[in-house]
């Protein structure tokens, strides 16, 4: 199972991803989490991303594409993965397509969590309060200013992906305003439908479908009646004789020569000539003619 979760900050992508990981035993790939880990570890990528992220802008495409390319090669992704926060731009989506194509993998679904923007600020404020309660560090971009920027970036850069995956017929939209459990159940239904084999086409369409798609039996079965008919057929010369003797069969029209009208062939002379000519020569003669 390989899927993408699309949605603005605060839509609930992370919450749903955690549940899907449990249910399907697949890897959760959150570029936001990976970048935050890189910042904490002060890696070159982390140093590069730190200020950009704090402002609510996007880190360059090639940075996140590189991270994802390395990550999906790891063994915990063999069973599938959820992409959370990636792709976030059309070039990222194109890079992902190329990457998956190269690995002969395909996406099962892109699920959009649609939410009322008015509630997002409220959700992020709740998140901040909960983190404070738990004594966790507040994200550098969880403040009113950065959130406004993140939303603006989502609208202009990420939302076009709804059409991108819509065109590829893998987009499903879920009402992210419903309860967490309802959203989980809805996503579950979508994924089950995506994993199910395609329903049989109606007869009319099946007729016009190319022949190659028709399932063929491994061994061409001969209908029993045909088999029996063949078994009762006389073989070889006997069959020819039976054909000639068939009642109602038109008598063969005599040839001109047989009727004495055609040119006479001096049978004896021709036979003598054939006997004299070596087989090889005869062959050549026939060829030249
Ligand atoms: P949210 O979805 O709540 O905005 P994320 O944790 O997904 O938060 O991302 C936080 C920040 O990390 C983004 O605002 C951006 O700066 C950076 N980031 C994460 N994923 C990407 C990505 N695919 N492309 C560019 N920047 C990203």
mmCIF file with all atom_site columns, C-alpha atoms and ligand atoms in Angstrom, residues 9 13 31-32 35-36 53 57-59 64 85-86 88 92 127 139 141 150, ligand 1:
data_model
loop_
_atom_site.group_PDB
_atom_site.id
_atom_site.type_symbol
_atom_site.label_atom_id
_atom_site.label_alt_id
_atom_site.label_comp_id
_atom_site.label_asym_id
_atom_site.label_entity_id
_atom_site.label_seq_id
_atom_site.pdbx_PDB_ins_code
_atom_site.Cartn_x
_atom_site.Cartn_y
_atom_site.Cartn_z
_atom_site.occupancy
_atom_site.B_iso_or_equiv
_atom_site.pdbx_formal_charge
_atom_site.auth_seq_id
_atom_site.auth_comp_id
_atom_site.auth_asym_id
_atom_site.auth_atom_id
_atom_site.pdbx_PDB_model_num
ATOM   1  C CA  . UNK A 1 9   ? -1.488 22.361 8.049  1.00 0.00 ? 9   UNK A CA  1
ATOM   2  C CA  . UNK A 1 13  ? -2.555 14.226 8.207  1.00 0.00 ? 13  UNK A CA  1
ATOM   3  C CA  . UNK A 1 31  ? 9.175  15.180 5.328  1.00 0.00 ? 31  UNK A CA  1
ATOM   4  C CA  . UNK A 1 32  ? 8.358  17.697 8.079  1.00 0.00 ? 32  UNK A CA  1
ATOM   5  C CA  . UNK A 1 35  ? 13.544 17.896 8.343  1.00 0.00 ? 35  UNK A CA  1
ATOM   6  C CA  . UNK A 1 36  ? 12.976 18.615 12.042 1.00 0.00 ? 36  UNK A CA  1
ATOM   7  C CA  . UNK A 1 53  ? 10.908 26.205 7.935  1.00 0.00 ? 53  UNK A CA  1
ATOM   8  C CA  . UNK A 1 57  ? 8.102  28.742 3.508  1.00 0.00 ? 57  UNK A CA  1
ATOM   9  C CA  . UNK A 1 58  ? 9.032  25.567 1.634  1.00 0.00 ? 58  UNK A CA  1
ATOM   10 C CA  . UNK A 1 59  ? 12.534 24.106 1.558  1.00 0.00 ? 59  UNK A CA  1
ATOM   11 C CA  . UNK A 1 64  ? 13.042 16.940 -0.053 1.00 0.00 ? 64  UNK A CA  1
ATOM   12 C CA  . UNK A 1 85  ? 3.733  16.423 3.623  1.00 0.00 ? 85  UNK A CA  1
ATOM   13 C CA  . UNK A 1 86  ? 5.267  15.202 0.379  1.00 0.00 ? 86  UNK A CA  1
ATOM   14 C CA  . UNK A 1 88  ? 4.026  19.640 -1.764 1.00 0.00 ? 88  UNK A CA  1
ATOM   15 C CA  . UNK A 1 92  ? 7.945  17.269 -6.351 1.00 0.00 ? 92  UNK A CA  1
ATOM   16 C CA  . UNK A 1 127 ? -1.912 21.539 19.253 1.00 0.00 ? 127 UNK A CA  1
ATOM   17 C CA  . UNK A 1 139 ? 7.476  23.946 16.714 1.00 0.00 ? 139 UNK A CA  1
ATOM   18 C CA  . UNK A 1 141 ? 6.512  27.411 12.747 1.00 0.00 ? 141 UNK A CA  1
ATOM   19 C CA  . UNK A 1 150 ? 2.033  27.946 5.516  1.00 0.00 ? 150 UNK A CA  1
HETATM 20 P P1  . LIG B 2 .   ? 2.323  21.072 8.312  1.00 0.00 ? 1   LIG B P1  1
HETATM 21 O O1  . LIG B 2 .   ? 1.720  20.108 7.371  1.00 0.00 ? 1   LIG B O1  1
HETATM 22 O O2  . LIG B 2 .   ? 1.678  21.122 9.643  1.00 0.00 ? 1   LIG B O2  1
HETATM 23 O O3  . LIG B 2 .   ? 2.483  22.434 7.729  1.00 0.00 ? 1   LIG B O3  1
HETATM 24 P P2  . LIG B 2 .   ? 4.928  19.688 8.147  1.00 0.00 ? 1   LIG B P2  1
HETATM 25 O O4  . LIG B 2 .   ? 5.523  19.092 9.364  1.00 0.00 ? 1   LIG B O4  1
HETATM 26 O O5  . LIG B 2 .   ? 4.460  18.791 7.107  1.00 0.00 ? 1   LIG B O5  1
HETATM 27 O O6  . LIG B 2 .   ? 3.792  20.665 8.695  1.00 0.00 ? 1   LIG B O6  1
HETATM 28 O O7  . LIG B 2 .   ? 5.984  20.685 7.486  1.00 0.00 ? 1   LIG B O7  1
HETATM 29 C C1  . LIG B 2 .   ? 6.601  21.695 8.199  1.00 0.00 ? 1   LIG B C1  1
HETATM 30 C C2  . LIG B 2 .   ? 7.511  22.500 7.309  1.00 0.00 ? 1   LIG B C2  1
HETATM 31 O O8  . LIG B 2 .   ? 8.522  21.656 6.776  1.00 0.00 ? 1   LIG B O8  1
HETATM 32 C C3  . LIG B 2 .   ? 6.861  23.121 6.095  1.00 0.00 ? 1   LIG B C3  1
HETATM 33 O O9  . LIG B 2 .   ? 6.222  24.350 6.363  1.00 0.00 ? 1   LIG B O9  1
HETATM 34 C C4  . LIG B 2 .   ? 8.077  23.289 5.176  1.00 0.00 ? 1   LIG B C4  1
HETATM 35 O O10 . LIG B 2 .   ? 8.860  24.383 5.549  1.00 0.00 ? 1   LIG B O10 1
HETATM 36 C C5  . LIG B 2 .   ? 8.878  22.025 5.464  1.00 0.00 ? 1   LIG B C5  1
HETATM 37 N N1  . LIG B 2 .   ? 8.499  20.929 4.542  1.00 0.00 ? 1   LIG B N1  1
HETATM 38 C C6  . LIG B 2 .   ? 7.959  19.746 4.889  1.00 0.00 ? 1   LIG B C6  1
HETATM 39 N N2  . LIG B 2 .   ? 7.715  18.993 3.814  1.00 0.00 ? 1   LIG B N2  1
HETATM 40 C C7  . LIG B 2 .   ? 8.112  19.702 2.741  1.00 0.00 ? 1   LIG B C7  1
HETATM 41 C C8  . LIG B 2 .   ? 8.120  19.497 1.357  1.00 0.00 ? 1   LIG B C8  1
HETATM 42 N N3  . LIG B 2 .   ? 7.642  18.367 0.818  1.00 0.00 ? 1   LIG B N3  1
HETATM 43 N N4  . LIG B 2 .   ? 8.606  20.448 0.547  1.00 0.00 ? 1   LIG B N4  1
HETATM 44 C C9  . LIG B 2 .   ? 9.094  21.587 1.053  1.00 0.00 ? 1   LIG B C9  1
HETATM 45 N N5  . LIG B 2 .   ? 9.121  21.876 2.349  1.00 0.00 ? 1   LIG B N5  1
HETATM 46 C C10 . LIG B 2 .   ? 8.626  20.949 3.217  1.00 0.00 ? 1   LIG B C10 1
#
